[in-house]
Amino acid sequence: MLRAQALPRADRVHGRIRCVRPAAVLWLVWAGAAAVLSLWWFDTPNVSGLGDWLTGAGRITGLMAGYAVVVLIALMSRIPALDRGVGTDRLSRWHAMGGRYAVGLTVAHGLLITWGYAVTSHTNFLHQGVVLILSYPDVLAATVAGLLLLGVGMVSARAARARLKYETWFYLHFYTHLAVALAFSHQFSTGADFINNLPARILWSALYIAVGALLLWHRILTPLRQALRHRMRVAQVYAEGPGVVSIVISGRHLEELATEPGQFFRWRFLTRDSWWAANPFSLSAPAASNSVRITVKDLGEHSHQLRYLRAGTRVVAEGPYGAFTARLRRRRKVLLLGGGVGITPLRALFETLEGVPGEVLMMYRASSESDVLFRSELDSIAATRGTRVYYAVGPHRSGNANPLAARRLLAAVPDLAHRDVYLCGPPGMTAEAIKGLRAAGVRPRQIHHESFEL
């Protein structure tokens, strides 16, 4: 096995795709927020009295809410440079956190504007709210938009989402786009920062149009183009373990996708019962020029149906997505730490990460021997590479008996603190592993983890 060459940087060009650094994205978002705030600053010569203060706060929260929702849509528009540079997992966390702020800003905007107008007009809050909704242009549509956004925020809360199927939550999330469309017109018809400011109206419209175009291109037109170009079909379905199947998918010109081990696609199998659902599954082996393989665990209605797929079933794949790839690597020594079906992207990385014997190790956490996937494949790869797979098999234990406790990890991998760690598994296992790794001296920037909670 060849020794790894100079390790790639996060902004290195991969094929024709330039990856954007997370820090650059955050700086751009904050710069945009500052520019939005300047609209209010330069359009407000003075503020006096409680009514003006409340109305001014309402204008600020309204501007920031309008900006926040368009940023949230941009983050999840599946721009390749953004997805491969920042990573879908991190983008999803930013989106979830930003969504809470967007909902809060929207609610605060409605309450503050109504309160400020009520103080200025010397009327009560409820009466002023009715006047705004029924008398001001497009405010009724904006109110509906705010309620839609609040509803999406409520079903996206962790407790509520845990009760919903992935597909149900996914399609309910689309109401965010309807809310943005309903709220847009009232920003120009009643927004004091836009009514008499033509340049601001043009730039604000350009922002929304640009993000809408990105959404249309990357989430609708690109998948359709890929479907026509690559003509994917199910080639084979076989059992990998209890409740787990591997699906081999064939197609044309798949090398053009520039897929990297560790990435995933959103797969849509065109059968009568599942054509409408697109679910994310990682590749469980390096992609070939005419085929790819995914491995799926029976975790719900949709994944259960996949074991009955027939050869020849048409497939639409959106992707590849994710930054859980070799580009994250900063050290020559690596530990791949997986649990459950989280082994799928790690198995592909185990075969392809460059390194001399001993530089790339794997540890696989499973509750029982029957839950271990790809054992023969992993052992074969390890033998070829002159390395080892550590199987941490057994029921959950606490304290030092936990296979993911710092003492146990260091016993298996004494030089753990000097390795990059790629971590993928169920949320509980991932949290335990991070705790053990940190106690073993592994720095946060050395831990690269992928979540299943997209």
mmCIF file of C-alpha atoms in Angstrom, residues 33-333:
data_model
loop_
_atom_site.group_PDB
_atom_site.id
_atom_site.type_symbol
_atom_site.label_atom_id
_atom_site.label_comp_id
_atom_site.label_asym_id
_atom_site.label_seq_id
_atom_site.Cartn_x
_atom_site.Cartn_y
_atom_site.Cartn_z
ATOM 1 C CA ALA A 33 -26.710 39.817 8.440
ATOM 2 C CA ALA A 34 -24.706 43.006 9.011
ATOM 3 C CA ALA A 35 -25.733 44.315 5.589
ATOM 4 C CA VAL A 36 -29.396 43.598 6.372
ATOM 5 C CA LEU A 37 -29.160 45.432 9.696
ATOM 6 C CA SER A 38 -27.655 48.428 7.889
ATOM 7 C CA LEU A 39 -30.969 48.834 6.033
ATOM 8 C CA TRP A 40 -32.683 49.699 9.304
ATOM 9 C CA TRP A 41 -29.744 51.749 10.609
ATOM 10 C CA PHE A 42 -29.526 54.112 7.612
ATOM 11 C CA ASP A 43 -33.310 54.340 7.196
ATOM 12 C CA THR A 44 -33.940 55.284 10.854
ATOM 13 C CA PRO A 45 -32.665 58.801 11.691
ATOM 14 C CA ASN A 46 -33.955 58.794 15.278
ATOM 15 C CA VAL A 47 -36.019 56.762 17.710
ATOM 16 C CA SER A 48 -38.080 58.369 20.471
ATOM 17 C CA GLY A 49 -40.725 57.013 22.775
ATOM 18 C CA LEU A 50 -41.798 53.468 23.604
ATOM 19 C CA GLY A 51 -43.830 53.088 20.403
ATOM 20 C CA ASP A 52 -40.820 53.897 18.213
ATOM 21 C CA TRP A 53 -38.557 51.555 20.172
ATOM 22 C CA LEU A 54 -41.010 48.675 19.878
ATOM 23 C CA THR A 55 -41.675 49.313 16.187
ATOM 24 C CA GLY A 56 -37.942 49.597 15.501
ATOM 25 C CA ALA A 57 -37.324 46.282 17.238
ATOM 26 C CA GLY A 58 -40.149 44.789 15.178
ATOM 27 C CA ARG A 59 -38.583 46.039 11.964
ATOM 28 C CA ILE A 60 -35.183 44.606 12.916
ATOM 29 C CA THR A 61 -36.597 41.188 13.813
ATOM 30 C CA GLY A 62 -38.648 41.196 10.614
ATOM 31 C CA LEU A 63 -35.601 41.958 8.459
ATOM 32 C CA MET A 64 -33.562 39.287 10.210
ATOM 33 C CA ALA A 65 -36.373 36.740 9.917
ATOM 34 C CA GLY A 66 -36.651 37.402 6.169
ATOM 35 C CA TYR A 67 -32.890 36.993 5.829
ATOM 36 C CA ALA A 68 -32.734 33.918 8.071
ATOM 37 C CA VAL A 69 -35.277 31.883 6.113
ATOM 38 C CA VAL A 70 -33.520 32.471 2.811
ATOM 39 C CA VAL A 71 -30.178 31.478 4.385
ATOM 40 C CA LEU A 72 -31.769 28.307 5.774
ATOM 41 C CA ILE A 73 -33.047 27.367 2.318
ATOM 42 C CA ALA A 74 -29.638 28.074 0.762
ATOM 43 C CA LEU A 75 -27.877 25.857 3.311
ATOM 44 C CA MET A 76 -30.059 22.891 2.353
ATOM 45 C CA SER A 77 -30.240 23.529 -1.398
ATOM 46 C CA ARG A 78 -27.578 20.816 -1.934
ATOM 47 C CA ILE A 79 -24.974 23.020 -3.597
ATOM 48 C CA PRO A 80 -22.064 20.603 -4.298
ATOM 49 C CA ALA A 81 -19.298 22.990 -3.186
ATOM 50 C CA LEU A 82 -21.171 23.648 0.057
ATOM 51 C CA ASP A 83 -22.127 20.047 0.693
ATOM 52 C CA ARG A 84 -18.673 18.599 0.064
ATOM 53 C CA GLY A 85 -16.855 21.372 1.897
ATOM 54 C CA VAL A 86 -19.054 21.777 4.974
ATOM 55 C CA GLY A 87 -20.785 18.399 4.971
ATOM 56 C CA THR A 88 -24.461 17.524 5.003
ATOM 57 C CA ASP A 89 -24.316 16.541 8.664
ATOM 58 C CA ARG A 90 -22.972 19.931 9.769
ATOM 59 C CA LEU A 91 -25.273 21.811 7.383
ATOM 60 C CA SER A 92 -28.230 19.972 8.919
ATOM 61 C CA ARG A 93 -27.162 21.017 12.412
ATOM 62 C CA TRP A 94 -26.756 24.641 11.285
ATOM 63 C CA HIS A 95 -30.151 24.457 9.600
ATOM 64 C CA ALA A 96 -31.823 23.092 12.746
ATOM 65 C CA MET A 97 -30.227 25.729 14.965
ATOM 66 C CA GLY A 98 -30.966 28.532 12.494
ATOM 67 C CA GLY A 99 -34.551 27.333 12.166
ATOM 68 C CA ARG A 100 -35.162 27.931 15.854
ATOM 69 C CA TYR A 101 -33.836 31.475 15.499
ATOM 70 C CA ALA A 102 -35.929 32.086 12.374
ATOM 71 C CA VAL A 103 -39.134 30.984 14.104
ATOM 72 C CA GLY A 104 -38.295 33.072 17.162
ATOM 73 C CA LEU A 105 -37.554 36.150 15.061
ATOM 74 C CA THR A 106 -40.787 35.718 13.103
ATOM 75 C CA VAL A 107 -42.907 35.477 16.251
ATOM 76 C CA ALA A 108 -41.053 38.408 17.844
ATOM 77 C CA HIS A 109 -41.566 40.493 14.689
ATOM 78 C CA GLY A 110 -45.335 40.033 14.742
ATOM 79 C CA LEU A 111 -45.657 40.727 18.456
ATOM 80 C CA LEU A 112 -43.333 43.758 18.528
ATOM 81 C CA ILE A 113 -44.821 45.438 15.453
ATOM 82 C CA THR A 114 -48.346 44.986 16.787
ATOM 83 C CA TRP A 115 -47.364 46.239 20.237
ATOM 84 C CA GLY A 116 -45.481 49.219 18.826
ATOM 85 C CA TYR A 117 -48.379 50.263 16.587
ATOM 86 C CA ALA A 118 -50.805 49.811 19.489
ATOM 87 C CA VAL A 119 -48.742 52.109 21.729
ATOM 88 C CA THR A 120 -48.438 54.732 18.999
ATOM 89 C CA SER A 121 -52.171 54.562 18.182
ATOM 90 C CA HIS A 122 -53.205 54.467 21.863
ATOM 91 C CA THR A 123 -55.245 51.298 21.348
ATOM 92 C CA ASN A 124 -55.131 47.801 22.790
ATOM 93 C CA PHE A 125 -52.964 44.991 21.427
ATOM 94 C CA LEU A 126 -55.768 42.722 20.142
ATOM 95 C CA HIS A 127 -57.589 45.508 18.339
ATOM 96 C CA GLN A 128 -54.363 46.616 16.663
ATOM 97 C CA GLY A 129 -53.640 43.060 15.585
ATOM 98 C CA VAL A 130 -57.053 42.784 13.882
ATOM 99 C CA VAL A 131 -56.479 46.119 12.139
ATOM 100 C CA LEU A 132 -53.079 45.020 10.838
ATOM 101 C CA ILE A 133 -54.355 41.689 9.532
ATOM 102 C CA LEU A 134 -57.506 43.026 7.862
ATOM 103 C CA SER A 135 -56.438 46.491 6.723
ATOM 104 C CA TYR A 136 -52.749 46.380 5.791
ATOM 105 C CA PRO A 137 -51.836 44.933 2.382
ATOM 106 C CA ASP A 138 -50.512 41.339 2.373
ATOM 107 C CA VAL A 139 -50.350 41.120 6.179
ATOM 108 C CA LEU A 140 -52.978 38.356 6.224
ATOM 109 C CA ALA A 141 -50.817 36.232 3.907
ATOM 110 C CA ALA A 142 -47.777 37.019 6.064
ATOM 111 C CA THR A 143 -49.693 35.938 9.176
ATOM 112 C CA VAL A 144 -50.522 32.602 7.539
ATOM 113 C CA ALA A 145 -46.855 32.293 6.581
ATOM 114 C CA GLY A 146 -45.801 32.908 10.167
ATOM 115 C CA LEU A 147 -48.210 30.252 11.450
ATOM 116 C CA LEU A 148 -46.904 27.772 8.857
ATOM 117 C CA LEU A 149 -43.328 28.476 9.891
ATOM 118 C CA LEU A 150 -44.256 28.039 13.552
ATOM 119 C CA GLY A 151 -45.962 24.727 12.746
ATOM 120 C CA VAL A 152 -42.912 23.435 10.860
ATOM 121 C CA GLY A 153 -40.748 24.457 13.785
ATOM 122 C CA MET A 154 -42.967 22.552 16.211
ATOM 123 C CA VAL A 155 -42.938 19.296 14.204
ATOM 124 C CA SER A 156 -39.153 19.633 13.792
ATOM 125 C CA ALA A 157 -38.590 19.763 17.562
ATOM 126 C CA ARG A 158 -36.750 16.655 18.753
ATOM 127 C CA ALA A 159 -39.655 15.270 20.795
ATOM 128 C CA ALA A 160 -42.181 15.712 17.972
ATOM 129 C CA ARG A 161 -39.880 14.529 15.202
ATOM 130 C CA ALA A 162 -39.129 11.298 17.059
ATOM 131 C CA ARG A 163 -42.815 10.380 16.648
ATOM 132 C CA LEU A 164 -42.894 11.050 12.893
ATOM 133 C CA LYS A 165 -41.698 8.907 10.040
ATOM 134 C CA TYR A 166 -38.777 10.418 8.142
ATOM 135 C CA GLU A 167 -40.880 10.784 4.976
ATOM 136 C CA THR A 168 -43.712 12.553 6.843
ATOM 137 C CA TRP A 169 -41.330 15.013 8.475
ATOM 138 C CA PHE A 170 -39.532 15.571 5.156
ATOM 139 C CA TYR A 171 -42.679 16.530 3.261
ATOM 140 C CA LEU A 172 -44.085 18.645 6.095
ATOM 141 C CA HIS A 173 -40.823 20.594 5.916
ATOM 142 C CA PHE A 174 -41.745 21.736 2.401
ATOM 143 C CA TYR A 175 -44.309 24.092 3.935
ATOM 144 C CA THR A 176 -41.333 26.315 4.755
ATOM 145 C CA HIS A 177 -41.098 27.194 1.072
ATOM 146 C CA LEU A 178 -44.807 28.062 0.957
ATOM 147 C CA ALA A 179 -44.360 30.271 4.033
ATOM 148 C CA VAL A 180 -41.489 32.142 2.362
ATOM 149 C CA ALA A 181 -43.566 32.697 -0.775
ATOM 150 C CA LEU A 182 -46.576 33.983 1.205
ATOM 151 C CA ALA A 183 -44.490 36.352 3.316
ATOM 152 C CA PHE A 184 -42.415 37.861 0.511
ATOM 153 C CA SER A 185 -44.903 40.389 -0.870
ATOM 154 C CA HIS A 186 -45.706 42.000 2.487
ATOM 155 C CA GLN A 187 -42.042 42.907 2.923
ATOM 156 C CA PHE A 188 -42.344 45.334 0.009
ATOM 157 C CA SER A 189 -45.932 46.475 0.518
ATOM 158 C CA THR A 190 -45.622 47.325 4.243
ATOM 159 C CA GLY A 191 -41.881 47.139 5.019
ATOM 160 C CA ALA A 192 -40.662 50.641 5.831
ATOM 161 C CA ASP A 193 -37.124 49.689 4.803
ATOM 162 C CA PHE A 194 -38.185 48.825 1.236
ATOM 163 C CA ILE A 195 -41.149 51.063 0.298
ATOM 164 C CA ASN A 196 -39.047 54.058 -0.756
ATOM 165 C CA ASN A 197 -35.714 52.286 -1.311
ATOM 166 C CA LEU A 198 -35.477 50.908 -4.859
ATOM 167 C CA PRO A 199 -31.873 49.604 -4.588
ATOM 168 C CA ALA A 200 -32.818 47.679 -1.438
ATOM 169 C CA ARG A 201 -35.848 46.186 -3.203
ATOM 170 C CA ILE A 202 -33.682 45.098 -6.143
ATOM 171 C CA LEU A 203 -30.975 43.510 -3.971
ATOM 172 C CA TRP A 204 -33.527 41.792 -1.711
ATOM 173 C CA SER A 205 -35.356 40.396 -4.730
ATOM 174 C CA ALA A 206 -32.066 39.262 -6.271
ATOM 175 C CA LEU A 207 -31.200 37.382 -3.060
ATOM 176 C CA TYR A 208 -34.495 35.500 -3.067
ATOM 177 C CA ILE A 209 -34.377 34.811 -6.813
ATOM 178 C CA ALA A 210 -30.791 33.515 -6.627
ATOM 179 C CA VAL A 211 -31.568 31.119 -3.772
ATOM 180 C CA GLY A 212 -34.746 29.986 -5.534
ATOM 181 C CA ALA A 213 -32.741 29.281 -8.699
ATOM 182 C CA LEU A 214 -30.170 27.272 -6.724
ATOM 183 C CA LEU A 215 -32.967 25.269 -5.123
ATOM 184 C CA LEU A 216 -34.590 24.546 -8.486
ATOM 185 C CA TRP A 217 -31.311 23.596 -10.136
ATOM 186 C CA HIS A 218 -29.778 21.368 -7.474
ATOM 187 C CA ARG A 219 -32.869 19.742 -5.972
ATOM 188 C CA ILE A 220 -35.047 19.241 -9.065
ATOM 189 C CA LEU A 221 -33.262 19.699 -12.390
ATOM 190 C CA THR A 222 -29.947 18.063 -11.464
ATOM 191 C CA PRO A 223 -31.561 14.819 -10.168
ATOM 192 C CA LEU A 224 -33.687 14.637 -13.320
ATOM 193 C CA ARG A 225 -30.627 15.172 -15.511
ATOM 194 C CA GLN A 226 -28.696 12.514 -13.606
ATOM 195 C CA ALA A 227 -31.572 10.054 -13.890
ATOM 196 C CA LEU A 228 -31.639 10.422 -17.666
ATOM 197 C CA ARG A 229 -27.861 10.299 -17.986
ATOM 198 C CA HIS A 230 -27.043 7.376 -15.694
ATOM 199 C CA ARG A 231 -30.216 5.225 -16.027
ATOM 200 C CA MET A 232 -29.752 3.396 -12.741
ATOM 201 C CA ARG A 233 -31.485 0.104 -11.994
ATOM 202 C CA VAL A 234 -31.439 -2.443 -9.198
ATOM 203 C CA ALA A 235 -29.061 -5.228 -10.199
ATOM 204 C CA GLN A 236 -29.097 -7.409 -7.074
ATOM 205 C CA VAL A 237 -30.554 -7.570 -3.561
ATOM 206 C CA TYR A 238 -29.158 -9.962 -0.955
ATOM 207 C CA ALA A 239 -29.276 -10.442 2.807
ATOM 208 C CA GLU A 240 -26.286 -9.085 4.716
ATOM 209 C CA GLY A 241 -27.486 -9.951 8.222
ATOM 210 C CA PRO A 242 -30.658 -10.041 10.343
ATOM 211 C CA GLY A 243 -32.882 -7.239 9.043
ATOM 212 C CA VAL A 244 -30.117 -5.911 6.778
ATOM 213 C CA VAL A 245 -29.861 -6.111 2.985
ATOM 214 C CA SER A 246 -27.307 -4.931 0.458
ATOM 215 C CA ILE A 247 -28.553 -3.498 -2.827
ATOM 216 C CA VAL A 248 -26.303 -3.389 -5.887
ATOM 217 C CA ILE A 249 -27.341 -0.681 -8.356
ATOM 218 C CA SER A 250 -26.032 -0.575 -11.904
ATOM 219 C CA GLY A 251 -25.868 2.399 -14.239
ATOM 220 C CA ARG A 252 -23.977 4.164 -17.003
ATOM 221 C CA HIS A 253 -21.097 6.624 -16.737
ATOM 222 C CA LEU A 254 -21.182 6.533 -12.926
ATOM 223 C CA GLU A 255 -17.566 7.725 -12.771
ATOM 224 C CA GLU A 256 -18.861 11.148 -13.841
ATOM 225 C CA LEU A 257 -20.486 11.516 -10.412
ATOM 226 C CA ALA A 258 -16.995 11.764 -8.836
ATOM 227 C CA THR A 259 -18.235 9.812 -5.824
ATOM 228 C CA GLU A 260 -15.898 9.543 -2.829
ATOM 229 C CA PRO A 261 -15.919 6.727 -0.251
ATOM 230 C CA GLY A 262 -17.868 7.885 2.801
ATOM 231 C CA GLN A 263 -20.491 9.809 0.840
ATOM 232 C CA PHE A 264 -24.178 9.035 0.467
ATOM 233 C CA PHE A 265 -27.006 9.509 -2.022
ATOM 234 C CA ARG A 266 -30.707 10.071 -1.554
ATOM 235 C CA TRP A 267 -32.265 7.042 -3.218
ATOM 236 C CA ARG A 268 -35.695 6.887 -4.820
ATOM 237 C CA PHE A 269 -36.784 3.420 -5.950
ATOM 238 C CA LEU A 270 -39.515 3.706 -8.570
ATOM 239 C CA THR A 271 -41.953 1.081 -7.345
ATOM 240 C CA ARG A 272 -45.667 1.527 -6.736
ATOM 241 C CA ASP A 273 -45.204 1.770 -2.960
ATOM 242 C CA SER A 274 -41.966 3.748 -2.600
ATOM 243 C CA TRP A 275 -41.499 6.020 -5.644
ATOM 244 C CA TRP A 276 -42.418 9.099 -3.589
ATOM 245 C CA ALA A 277 -39.790 8.552 -0.835
ATOM 246 C CA ALA A 278 -36.134 9.590 -1.192
ATOM 247 C CA ASN A 279 -34.032 8.331 1.720
ATOM 248 C CA PRO A 280 -30.326 8.855 2.460
ATOM 249 C CA PHE A 281 -28.115 5.750 2.388
ATOM 250 C CA SER A 282 -24.314 5.674 2.318
ATOM 251 C CA LEU A 283 -22.302 3.636 -0.143
ATOM 252 C CA SER A 284 -21.039 0.484 1.573
ATOM 253 C CA ALA A 285 -18.262 -0.122 -0.963
ATOM 254 C CA PRO A 286 -16.195 2.079 -3.280
ATOM 255 C CA ALA A 287 -18.136 3.061 -6.390
ATOM 256 C CA ALA A 288 -17.292 1.352 -9.687
ATOM 257 C CA SER A 289 -17.747 2.830 -13.143
ATOM 258 C CA ASN A 290 -20.955 0.871 -13.698
ATOM 259 C CA SER A 291 -22.282 -0.037 -10.237
ATOM 260 C CA VAL A 292 -22.565 1.039 -6.598
ATOM 261 C CA ARG A 293 -23.687 -0.743 -3.453
ATOM 262 C CA ILE A 294 -25.708 0.436 -0.478
ATOM 263 C CA THR A 295 -26.587 -1.495 2.684
ATOM 264 C CA VAL A 296 -29.878 -0.821 4.453
ATOM 265 C CA LYS A 297 -31.176 -1.842 7.863
ATOM 266 C CA ASP A 298 -34.875 -2.452 8.448
ATOM 267 C CA LEU A 299 -35.682 0.589 10.599
ATOM 268 C CA GLY A 300 -39.088 1.566 9.240
ATOM 269 C CA GLU A 301 -41.788 0.997 6.654
ATOM 270 C CA HIS A 302 -39.759 2.274 3.712
ATOM 271 C CA SER A 303 -36.499 0.471 4.536
ATOM 272 C CA HIS A 304 -38.485 -2.733 5.210
ATOM 273 C CA GLN A 305 -39.906 -2.662 1.662
ATOM 274 C CA LEU A 306 -36.454 -2.464 0.078
ATOM 275 C CA ARG A 307 -35.732 -6.147 0.775
ATOM 276 C CA TYR A 308 -38.450 -6.974 -1.765
ATOM 277 C CA LEU A 309 -37.006 -4.902 -4.615
ATOM 278 C CA ARG A 310 -36.757 -6.750 -7.908
ATOM 279 C CA ALA A 311 -33.846 -6.677 -10.308
ATOM 280 C CA GLY A 312 -34.500 -4.103 -13.014
ATOM 281 C CA THR A 313 -36.347 -1.635 -10.763
ATOM 282 C CA ARG A 314 -35.557 1.905 -11.897
ATOM 283 C CA VAL A 315 -33.680 4.096 -9.436
ATOM 284 C CA VAL A 316 -33.261 7.865 -9.148
ATOM 285 C CA ALA A 317 -30.245 8.929 -7.080
ATOM 286 C CA GLU A 318 -29.572 12.447 -5.803
ATOM 287 C CA GLY A 319 -25.962 13.086 -4.915
ATOM 288 C CA PRO A 320 -23.301 12.315 -3.995
ATOM 289 C CA TYR A 321 -23.509 14.269 -0.737
ATOM 290 C CA GLY A 322 -21.439 14.614 2.404
ATOM 291 C CA ALA A 323 -17.933 15.552 3.524
ATOM 292 C CA PHE A 324 -17.294 12.376 5.554
ATOM 293 C CA THR A 325 -14.430 11.497 3.229
ATOM 294 C CA ALA A 326 -10.648 11.282 3.045
ATOM 295 C CA ARG A 327 -10.562 15.076 2.646
ATOM 296 C CA LEU A 328 -11.167 15.434 6.399
ATOM 297 C CA ARG A 329 -7.946 13.590 7.151
ATOM 298 C CA ARG A 330 -5.168 15.623 8.780
ATOM 299 C CA ARG A 331 -3.013 12.855 10.268
ATOM 300 C CA ARG A 332 -1.455 9.816 8.708
ATOM 301 C CA LYS A 333 -2.743 7.530 11.453
#
